[in-house]
Amino acid sequence: MNETEIKNLDGEYIASTYGRLPLCPAYGKNATLTDVQGKEYIDFTAGIGVNSLGIAPQEWIKAVTDQLGKIQHISNYYYSAPSAVLAEKIVKSSKMKKVIFSNSGGEANEAAIKTARKYSFDKYGKGRSKIITLIDSFHGRTITTLSATGQEVFHNYFFPFTDGFEYLRAGETETLKKLLSDSSVCAVMCEVIQGEGGVNVIDTEFLSEVRKLCDENDILLIFDEVQTGIARTGSLYAFENIGVKPDIFTLAKGLGAGLPIGCCVLGEKCADVFHPGDHGSTFGGNPAVCAGACVVMDTVSKPEFLASVAEKGKYIVSEISAMKLPAVVEIRGKGLMIGVKVNGSHKELAKKCLAEGLMVLTAGKDVLRFLPPLTITYEEIDKGLSILKKVLG
Ligand SMILES: *Cc1c(COP(=O)(O)O)cnc(C)c1O
């Protein structure tokens, strides 16, 4: 099919929940992608932080297809090696206790929210179910995770939303103390770096303070690492970098390297909250997806790999700084999660980048966001940056 045929078919039959950009990717290699017309693009998006190992990574393809050739799905009534092996890798690397597999970030967050509420219910009974999240956060698109998302624009149309969420501005420790004073809160949930909200790095001192207040009040701290996890920020999990350990954290995007997976990781306190029948997912822990995710974990958890992510991130930031582009207001983020705050419309600039052969994301109101594959080469980075210079210069 040619580009026009694809666009027409999509427009006619897929509900228009997305404002699509004019690109039909056909195939690619690592961070270089070719569209159906044969034009090449440098990928600074990785499918929104999903293609952590780039496009068509050979070892991952082999693991997934080998598993597909054996058995493609087993219901959760039975045991399966790939999910058990993956669970061990995640638990040991994070020093947590147990995992719950699902298929997306939103679902992983649902599991985290359910865990926190059940932990509190089991121990304190009804009425201690509130969860505090941050303003400008993003936690997913289900009715409950939309409630958890601290952005007013998401709290529309679909009423009634799930009750029991309150929003806090990052840094406002005194407000948090007030919110905690009526004994109705069971958890605080936040991203370590807010992705969709604008690549906002949450202050480490504030997060330490939150950890302390949670400990004092037996409140669970949940980190949504759906975007920051799996080496994105230069450490396997972003929380390792800040020395604040959550009671629960969630993973999704980069873990599957392109196949759907979500994972809710439970620490000591809440490892045994669930009993058979309390929670479930038909596809959660799918063996082919998990076999691929095992390759991701083995690849990205190597110290040299993590160091390379941090180095590439620093290189991109320093190269953009050195361009002294008038449109650039601020560069922020960590590792290969980079936000460039710009003057002018970030959406228009993203479109211009695309027209020139560079795929970028936007975030917040005025931020260009880069989440390239973690395996992007310096040659690909340089190609992408030269396009960025041309567009923003
Ligand atoms: C993308 C994202 C989600 C939602 O993940 P889905 O897989 O789309 O459900 C949740 N939290 C954060 C931080 C995200 O970046």
Short mmCIF file of C-alpha atoms and ligand atoms in Angstrom, two decimals:
data_model
loop_
_atom_site.label_atom_id
_atom_site.label_comp_id
_atom_site.label_asym_id
_atom_site.label_seq_id
_atom_site.Cartn_x
_atom_site.Cartn_y
_atom_site.Cartn_z
CA MET A 1 0.00 0.00 0.00
CA ASN A 2 1.22 3.51 -0.69
CA GLU A 3 1.10 6.35 1.84
CA THR A 4 -2.16 7.85 0.58
CA GLU A 5 -3.93 4.48 0.65
CA ILE A 6 -2.77 3.82 4.22
CA LYS A 7 -3.82 7.29 5.39
CA ASN A 8 -7.23 6.98 3.79
CA LEU A 9 -7.89 3.54 5.22
CA ASP A 10 -6.78 4.64 8.69
CA GLY A 11 -8.90 7.79 8.48
CA GLU A 12 -11.95 5.85 7.46
CA TYR A 13 -11.80 2.99 9.95
CA ILE A 14 -9.77 4.00 13.01
CA ALA A 15 -11.47 6.29 15.53
CA SER A 16 -9.68 9.61 15.48
CA THR A 17 -8.29 9.59 19.03
CA TYR A 18 -4.84 10.55 17.70
CA GLY A 19 -3.63 13.55 15.78
CA ARG A 20 -1.26 11.66 13.52
CA LEU A 21 1.81 13.16 11.93
CA PRO A 22 2.31 12.66 8.19
CA LEU A 23 4.62 9.64 8.30
CA CYS A 24 4.13 5.95 7.48
CA PRO A 25 7.17 4.08 8.79
CA ALA A 26 7.82 0.83 6.93
CA TYR A 27 11.00 -0.64 8.39
CA GLY A 28 14.22 0.36 10.03
CA LYS A 29 17.46 -0.45 11.78
CA ASN A 30 18.33 0.81 15.24
CA ALA A 31 17.49 4.56 15.27
CA THR A 32 17.15 4.94 11.51
CA LEU A 33 13.75 4.42 10.03
CA THR A 34 12.53 4.26 6.46
CA ASP A 35 9.01 5.25 5.43
CA VAL A 36 6.85 3.62 2.76
CA GLN A 37 8.21 6.07 0.18
CA GLY A 38 11.81 5.15 0.95
CA LYS A 39 12.71 8.34 2.82
CA GLU A 40 14.96 7.97 5.90
CA TYR A 41 14.41 9.44 9.33
CA ILE A 42 16.45 9.60 12.51
CA ASP A 43 14.37 8.39 15.43
CA PHE A 44 14.56 10.43 18.65
CA THR A 45 11.25 8.90 19.84
CA ALA A 46 11.68 5.09 20.07
CA GLY A 47 7.91 4.79 19.77
CA ILE A 48 7.59 6.93 22.94
CA GLY A 49 10.42 5.27 24.81
CA VAL A 50 9.34 1.75 23.89
CA ASN A 51 11.91 0.55 21.34
CA SER A 52 14.68 0.57 23.93
CA LEU A 53 16.94 -1.63 21.77
CA GLY A 54 16.09 0.21 18.56
CA ILE A 55 14.30 -1.12 15.53
CA ALA A 56 14.68 -4.82 14.73
CA PRO A 57 17.23 -5.86 17.39
CA GLN A 58 18.45 -9.32 16.34
CA GLU A 59 18.87 -11.01 19.73
CA TRP A 60 15.44 -9.86 20.88
CA ILE A 61 13.82 -11.03 17.63
CA LYS A 62 15.45 -14.43 18.06
CA ALA A 63 14.26 -14.80 21.66
CA VAL A 64 10.71 -13.78 20.78
CA THR A 65 10.44 -15.91 17.64
CA ASP A 66 12.05 -18.95 19.34
CA GLN A 67 9.41 -18.70 22.05
CA LEU A 68 6.64 -18.20 19.48
CA GLY A 69 7.77 -21.41 17.83
CA LYS A 70 7.33 -23.28 21.11
CA ILE A 71 4.19 -21.83 22.68
CA GLN A 72 2.78 -18.34 22.15
CA HIS A 73 0.48 -18.02 25.13
CA ILE A 74 -0.32 -19.87 28.32
CA SER A 75 -3.09 -18.79 30.64
CA ASN A 76 -2.19 -17.74 34.14
CA TYR A 77 -3.60 -21.02 35.42
CA TYR A 78 -0.23 -22.60 34.60
CA TYR A 79 3.46 -22.01 35.18
CA SER A 80 5.73 -20.60 32.48
CA ALA A 81 9.52 -20.18 32.42
CA PRO A 82 9.91 -16.82 30.57
CA SER A 83 7.73 -14.88 33.02
CA ALA A 84 9.35 -16.52 36.05
CA VAL A 85 12.85 -15.80 34.74
CA LEU A 86 11.94 -12.19 33.90
CA ALA A 87 10.39 -11.70 37.34
CA GLU A 88 13.63 -12.86 38.97
CA LYS A 89 15.67 -10.41 36.88
CA ILE A 90 13.43 -7.48 37.82
CA VAL A 91 13.19 -8.37 41.51
CA LYS A 92 16.92 -9.04 41.97
CA SER A 93 18.03 -5.94 40.06
CA SER A 94 15.69 -3.67 42.01
CA LYS A 95 16.04 -5.38 45.41
CA MET A 96 12.27 -5.67 45.61
CA LYS A 97 10.21 -8.80 46.35
CA LYS A 98 7.51 -9.69 43.82
CA VAL A 99 6.04 -8.59 40.49
CA ILE A 100 2.60 -8.50 38.87
CA PHE A 101 2.68 -8.62 35.06
CA SER A 102 0.18 -6.86 32.82
CA ASN A 103 0.18 -5.35 29.32
CA SER A 104 0.62 -1.61 29.66
CA GLY A 105 1.74 1.20 31.89
CA GLY A 106 -1.79 2.18 32.79
CA GLU A 107 -2.54 -1.36 33.90
CA ALA A 108 0.68 -1.60 35.90
CA ASN A 109 -0.37 1.58 37.68
CA GLU A 110 -3.84 0.15 38.30
CA ALA A 111 -2.15 -2.82 39.99
CA ALA A 112 -0.04 -0.44 42.09
CA ILE A 113 -3.12 1.53 43.14
CA LYS A 114 -5.00 -1.66 43.98
CA THR A 115 -2.03 -2.95 45.99
CA ALA A 116 -1.81 0.27 48.01
CA ARG A 117 -5.53 0.31 48.71
CA LYS A 118 -5.65 -3.35 49.70
CA TYR A 119 -2.54 -3.02 51.87
CA SER A 120 -4.27 -0.22 53.75
CA PHE A 121 -7.67 -1.96 53.85
CA ASP A 122 -6.18 -5.17 55.26
CA LYS A 123 -4.37 -3.26 58.00
CA TYR A 124 -6.65 -0.32 58.81
CA GLY A 125 -10.06 -1.12 57.29
CA LYS A 126 -12.20 1.14 55.10
CA GLY A 127 -11.72 4.87 54.61
CA ARG A 128 -7.94 5.00 54.23
CA SER A 129 -7.84 4.90 50.45
CA LYS A 130 -6.72 8.31 49.21
CA ILE A 131 -3.73 8.56 46.92
CA ILE A 132 -1.73 11.73 46.46
CA THR A 133 -0.21 12.38 43.05
CA LEU A 134 1.67 15.33 41.59
CA ILE A 135 0.47 18.19 39.44
CA ASP A 136 1.66 17.73 35.82
CA SER A 137 1.94 13.97 36.28
CA PHE A 138 0.80 11.36 33.80
CA HIS A 139 -0.25 7.88 34.90
CA GLY A 140 -2.38 6.45 32.09
CA ARG A 141 -5.70 6.49 30.27
CA THR A 142 -7.96 4.19 32.26
CA ILE A 143 -10.67 5.91 34.28
CA THR A 144 -8.65 5.42 37.47
CA THR A 145 -5.23 6.38 36.10
CA LEU A 146 -6.79 9.47 34.50
CA SER A 147 -7.95 10.37 37.99
CA ALA A 148 -4.41 9.81 39.20
CA THR A 149 -3.06 12.07 36.45
CA GLY A 150 -2.60 15.53 37.95
CA GLN A 151 -3.59 17.54 34.88
CA GLU A 152 -7.04 19.12 34.66
CA VAL A 153 -7.26 18.62 30.87
CA PHE A 154 -7.52 14.88 31.44
CA HIS A 155 -10.42 15.18 33.89
CA ASN A 156 -13.16 15.69 31.37
CA TYR A 157 -16.00 13.93 29.48
CA PHE A 158 -15.78 10.55 31.18
CA PHE A 159 -17.48 11.30 34.48
CA PRO A 160 -17.70 9.86 37.03
CA PHE A 161 -13.97 9.38 37.55
CA THR A 162 -12.54 7.18 40.29
CA ASP A 163 -12.63 8.94 43.63
CA GLY A 164 -9.82 9.30 46.07
CA PHE A 165 -7.03 11.26 44.39
CA GLU A 166 -5.53 14.55 45.52
CA TYR A 167 -2.90 16.58 43.74
CA LEU A 168 0.20 18.14 45.12
CA ARG A 169 2.70 20.48 43.54
CA ALA A 170 6.20 18.95 43.64
CA GLY A 171 8.25 20.60 46.34
CA GLU A 172 5.32 21.54 48.58
CA THR A 173 6.23 19.47 51.61
CA GLU A 174 4.08 21.51 54.01
CA THR A 175 0.96 20.95 51.87
CA LEU A 176 1.76 17.24 51.86
CA LYS A 177 1.91 17.22 55.65
CA LYS A 178 -1.55 18.82 55.74
CA LEU A 179 -2.93 16.28 53.26
CA LEU A 180 -1.57 13.46 55.40
CA SER A 181 -3.01 14.80 58.65
CA ASP A 182 -6.50 13.26 58.39
CA SER A 183 -5.41 9.60 58.18
CA SER A 184 -7.26 8.98 54.91
CA VAL A 185 -4.19 8.60 52.70
CA CYS A 186 -2.76 5.18 51.76
CA ALA A 187 -0.17 6.15 49.14
CA VAL A 188 1.79 8.84 47.37
CA MET A 189 2.41 8.13 43.69
CA CYS A 190 4.73 10.03 41.36
CA GLU A 191 7.16 9.88 38.49
CA VAL A 192 10.83 10.51 39.30
CA ILE A 193 11.02 12.59 36.12
CA GLN A 194 7.65 13.63 34.71
CA GLY A 195 7.62 12.57 31.06
CA GLU A 196 4.38 13.65 29.40
CA GLY A 197 4.12 16.64 31.76
CA GLY A 198 7.25 18.25 30.29
CA VAL A 199 10.38 16.28 31.31
CA ASN A 200 10.25 17.82 34.78
CA VAL A 201 12.96 16.44 37.03
CA ILE A 202 11.45 16.11 40.51
CA ASP A 203 13.72 17.49 43.21
CA THR A 204 15.59 14.73 45.06
CA GLU A 205 15.37 16.48 48.42
CA PHE A 206 11.59 16.69 48.06
CA LEU A 207 11.39 12.98 47.21
CA SER A 208 13.52 12.14 50.28
CA GLU A 209 11.14 14.22 52.37
CA VAL A 210 8.15 12.37 50.86
CA ARG A 211 9.85 9.04 51.65
CA LYS A 212 10.32 10.12 55.27
CA LEU A 213 6.70 11.26 55.68
CA CYS A 214 5.45 8.03 54.10
CA ASP A 215 7.55 5.97 56.51
CA GLU A 216 6.29 7.90 59.51
CA ASN A 217 2.66 7.35 58.54
CA ASP A 218 2.81 3.83 57.05
CA ILE A 219 1.91 5.26 53.64
CA LEU A 220 3.17 3.48 50.55
CA LEU A 221 5.40 5.36 48.12
CA ILE A 222 4.75 4.40 44.49
CA PHE A 223 7.11 5.45 41.71
CA ASP A 224 5.69 5.35 38.20
CA GLU A 225 8.79 4.35 36.24
CA VAL A 226 6.85 3.47 33.11
CA GLN A 227 8.89 6.02 31.17
CA THR A 228 12.01 6.47 33.34
CA GLY A 229 12.66 2.76 33.99
CA ILE A 230 14.76 0.22 32.06
CA ALA A 231 17.95 2.30 31.77
CA ARG A 232 16.26 5.31 30.18
CA THR A 233 17.92 7.76 32.59
CA GLY A 234 21.30 6.00 32.74
CA SER A 235 20.52 3.79 35.73
CA LEU A 236 18.37 0.68 35.42
CA TYR A 237 15.65 2.39 37.49
CA ALA A 238 15.59 6.16 37.96
CA PHE A 239 15.11 5.83 41.72
CA GLU A 240 18.57 4.25 42.06
CA ASN A 241 20.06 7.58 41.03
CA ILE A 242 18.36 9.54 43.79
CA GLY A 243 18.76 7.17 46.71
CA VAL A 244 15.03 7.01 47.46
CA LYS A 245 13.49 3.55 47.35
CA PRO A 246 9.78 3.16 46.70
CA ASP A 247 7.49 0.52 48.20
CA ILE A 248 6.05 -0.13 44.75
CA PHE A 249 7.18 0.89 41.29
CA THR A 250 5.82 0.30 37.82
CA LEU A 251 7.43 -0.44 34.47
CA ALA A 252 6.14 -0.76 30.92
CA LYS A 253 7.33 1.14 27.84
CA GLY A 254 11.01 0.16 27.43
CA LEU A 255 10.71 -3.24 29.11
CA GLY A 256 9.15 -5.03 26.15
CA ALA A 257 11.32 -3.33 23.50
CA GLY A 258 8.22 -3.04 21.31
CA LEU A 259 5.86 -5.70 22.60
CA PRO A 260 3.22 -4.83 25.18
CA ILE A 261 4.08 -5.47 28.80
CA GLY A 262 3.43 -3.79 32.12
CA CYS A 263 4.94 -4.69 35.44
CA CYS A 264 4.08 -3.64 38.98
CA VAL A 265 7.02 -4.33 41.29
CA LEU A 266 6.31 -4.81 44.98
CA GLY A 267 8.67 -4.28 47.91
CA GLU A 268 8.83 -5.97 51.30
CA LYS A 269 5.81 -4.23 52.84
CA CYS A 270 3.26 -5.19 50.22
CA ALA A 271 4.74 -8.31 48.60
CA ASP A 272 2.02 -10.52 50.05
CA VAL A 273 -1.00 -8.24 49.76
CA PHE A 274 -2.59 -10.30 47.00
CA HIS A 275 -3.96 -13.82 47.26
CA PRO A 276 -5.19 -16.09 44.43
CA GLY A 277 -8.20 -14.49 42.75
CA ASP A 278 -7.56 -10.93 43.95
CA HIS A 279 -6.14 -9.62 40.67
CA GLY A 280 -5.39 -10.88 37.19
CA SER A 281 -4.77 -10.32 33.49
CA THR A 282 -5.36 -12.68 30.58
CA PHE A 283 -2.27 -11.65 28.64
CA GLY A 284 -0.09 -10.55 31.57
CA GLY A 285 3.21 -12.45 31.57
CA ASN A 286 2.82 -13.61 27.98
CA PRO A 287 5.78 -15.95 27.27
CA ALA A 288 6.88 -14.39 23.95
CA VAL A 289 6.79 -10.87 25.38
CA CYS A 290 8.64 -12.00 28.51
CA ALA A 291 11.28 -13.89 26.50
CA GLY A 292 11.99 -10.62 24.65
CA ALA A 293 11.97 -8.60 27.87
CA CYS A 294 14.59 -10.97 29.32
CA VAL A 295 16.92 -9.98 26.48
CA VAL A 296 16.18 -6.32 27.22
CA MET A 297 17.02 -6.78 30.90
CA ASP A 298 20.25 -8.69 30.18
CA THR A 299 21.35 -6.06 27.68
CA VAL A 300 20.54 -2.83 29.49
CA SER A 301 21.59 -3.85 33.00
CA LYS A 302 25.26 -4.24 32.00
CA PRO A 303 27.34 -1.45 33.61
CA GLU A 304 28.94 -0.52 30.24
CA PHE A 305 25.51 -0.19 28.68
CA LEU A 306 24.20 2.03 31.47
CA ALA A 307 27.32 4.18 31.26
CA SER A 308 26.83 4.54 27.50
CA VAL A 309 23.27 5.80 27.99
CA ALA A 310 24.45 8.43 30.45
CA GLU A 311 27.30 9.46 28.13
CA LYS A 312 25.09 9.77 25.06
CA GLY A 313 22.64 11.85 27.07
CA LYS A 314 25.39 14.21 28.20
CA TYR A 315 26.70 14.43 24.66
CA ILE A 316 23.28 15.42 23.26
CA VAL A 317 22.77 18.06 25.94
CA SER A 318 26.23 19.56 25.49
CA GLU A 319 25.96 19.58 21.69
CA ILE A 320 22.60 21.37 21.81
CA SER A 321 23.92 23.86 24.37
CA ALA A 322 26.91 24.57 22.14
CA MET A 323 24.62 25.39 19.20
CA LYS A 324 23.37 28.44 21.14
CA LEU A 325 19.99 28.25 19.44
CA PRO A 326 17.80 31.30 20.09
CA ALA A 327 14.66 29.12 20.24
CA VAL A 328 16.03 27.00 23.12
CA VAL A 329 15.09 28.23 26.59
CA GLU A 330 16.25 25.30 28.73
CA ILE A 331 17.56 21.75 28.36
CA ARG A 332 16.67 19.27 31.09
CA GLY A 333 16.28 15.59 31.86
CA LYS A 334 18.60 12.70 32.55
CA GLY A 335 20.30 10.08 30.39
CA LEU A 336 18.36 9.61 27.17
CA MET A 337 15.22 11.30 28.52
CA ILE A 338 15.77 14.85 27.37
CA GLY A 339 13.48 17.86 27.28
CA VAL A 340 14.25 21.02 25.34
CA LYS A 341 12.05 23.90 26.37
CA VAL A 342 11.48 26.11 23.34
CA ASN A 343 10.13 29.49 22.37
CA GLY A 344 7.24 29.17 19.95
CA SER A 345 5.00 26.22 19.20
CA HIS A 346 6.61 22.93 20.17
CA LYS A 347 4.14 21.06 17.94
CA GLU A 348 5.06 23.15 14.90
CA LEU A 349 8.75 22.64 15.55
CA ALA A 350 8.23 18.89 15.87
CA LYS A 351 6.45 18.91 12.50
CA LYS A 352 9.31 20.85 10.93
CA CYS A 353 11.83 18.38 12.34
CA LEU A 354 9.82 15.54 10.84
CA ALA A 355 9.71 17.22 7.44
CA GLU A 356 13.51 17.46 7.61
CA GLY A 357 13.92 13.81 8.60
CA LEU A 358 14.02 13.84 12.41
CA MET A 359 11.33 12.31 14.60
CA VAL A 360 10.92 14.04 17.98
CA LEU A 361 8.23 14.06 20.66
CA THR A 362 6.64 16.93 22.49
CA ALA A 363 5.72 17.19 26.17
CA GLY A 364 4.00 19.69 28.42
CA LYS A 365 3.19 23.05 26.83
CA ASP A 366 6.51 24.02 25.33
CA VAL A 367 8.94 21.13 25.38
CA LEU A 368 10.52 19.05 22.62
CA ARG A 369 11.16 15.63 24.12
CA PHE A 370 13.79 13.14 23.00
CA LEU A 371 13.53 9.46 23.96
CA PRO A 372 15.80 7.83 21.37
CA PRO A 373 16.51 4.10 21.39
CA LEU A 374 19.10 3.45 24.10
CA THR A 375 21.23 1.84 21.39
CA ILE A 376 21.32 4.93 19.16
CA THR A 377 24.79 5.40 17.65
CA TYR A 378 26.80 8.63 17.79
CA GLU A 379 26.52 8.80 14.02
CA GLU A 380 22.72 8.70 14.27
CA ILE A 381 22.78 11.26 17.09
CA ASP A 382 24.91 13.63 14.99
CA LYS A 383 22.60 13.27 12.00
CA GLY A 384 19.60 14.04 14.21
CA LEU A 385 21.29 17.00 15.87
CA SER A 386 22.26 18.57 12.56
CA ILE A 387 18.58 18.50 11.57
CA LEU A 388 17.60 19.98 14.91
CA LYS A 389 20.13 22.78 14.41
CA LYS A 390 18.71 23.52 10.99
CA VAL A 391 15.10 23.67 12.31
CA LEU A 392 15.76 25.60 15.53
CA GLY A 393 18.58 27.79 14.21
C1 LIG B 1 3.16 6.15 29.04
C2 LIG B 1 2.99 6.28 30.48
C3 LIG B 1 1.92 5.65 31.15
C4 LIG B 1 0.84 4.91 30.42
O1 LIG B 1 1.30 3.76 29.80
P1 LIG B 1 0.36 2.97 28.75
O2 LIG B 1 1.21 1.80 28.37
O3 LIG B 1 0.06 3.91 27.64
O4 LIG B 1 -0.85 2.58 29.50
C5 LIG B 1 1.87 5.76 32.52
N1 LIG B 1 2.80 6.44 33.21
C6 LIG B 1 3.83 7.06 32.61
C7 LIG B 1 4.83 7.78 33.43
C8 LIG B 1 3.95 7.01 31.22
O5 LIG B 1 4.96 7.65 30.62
#
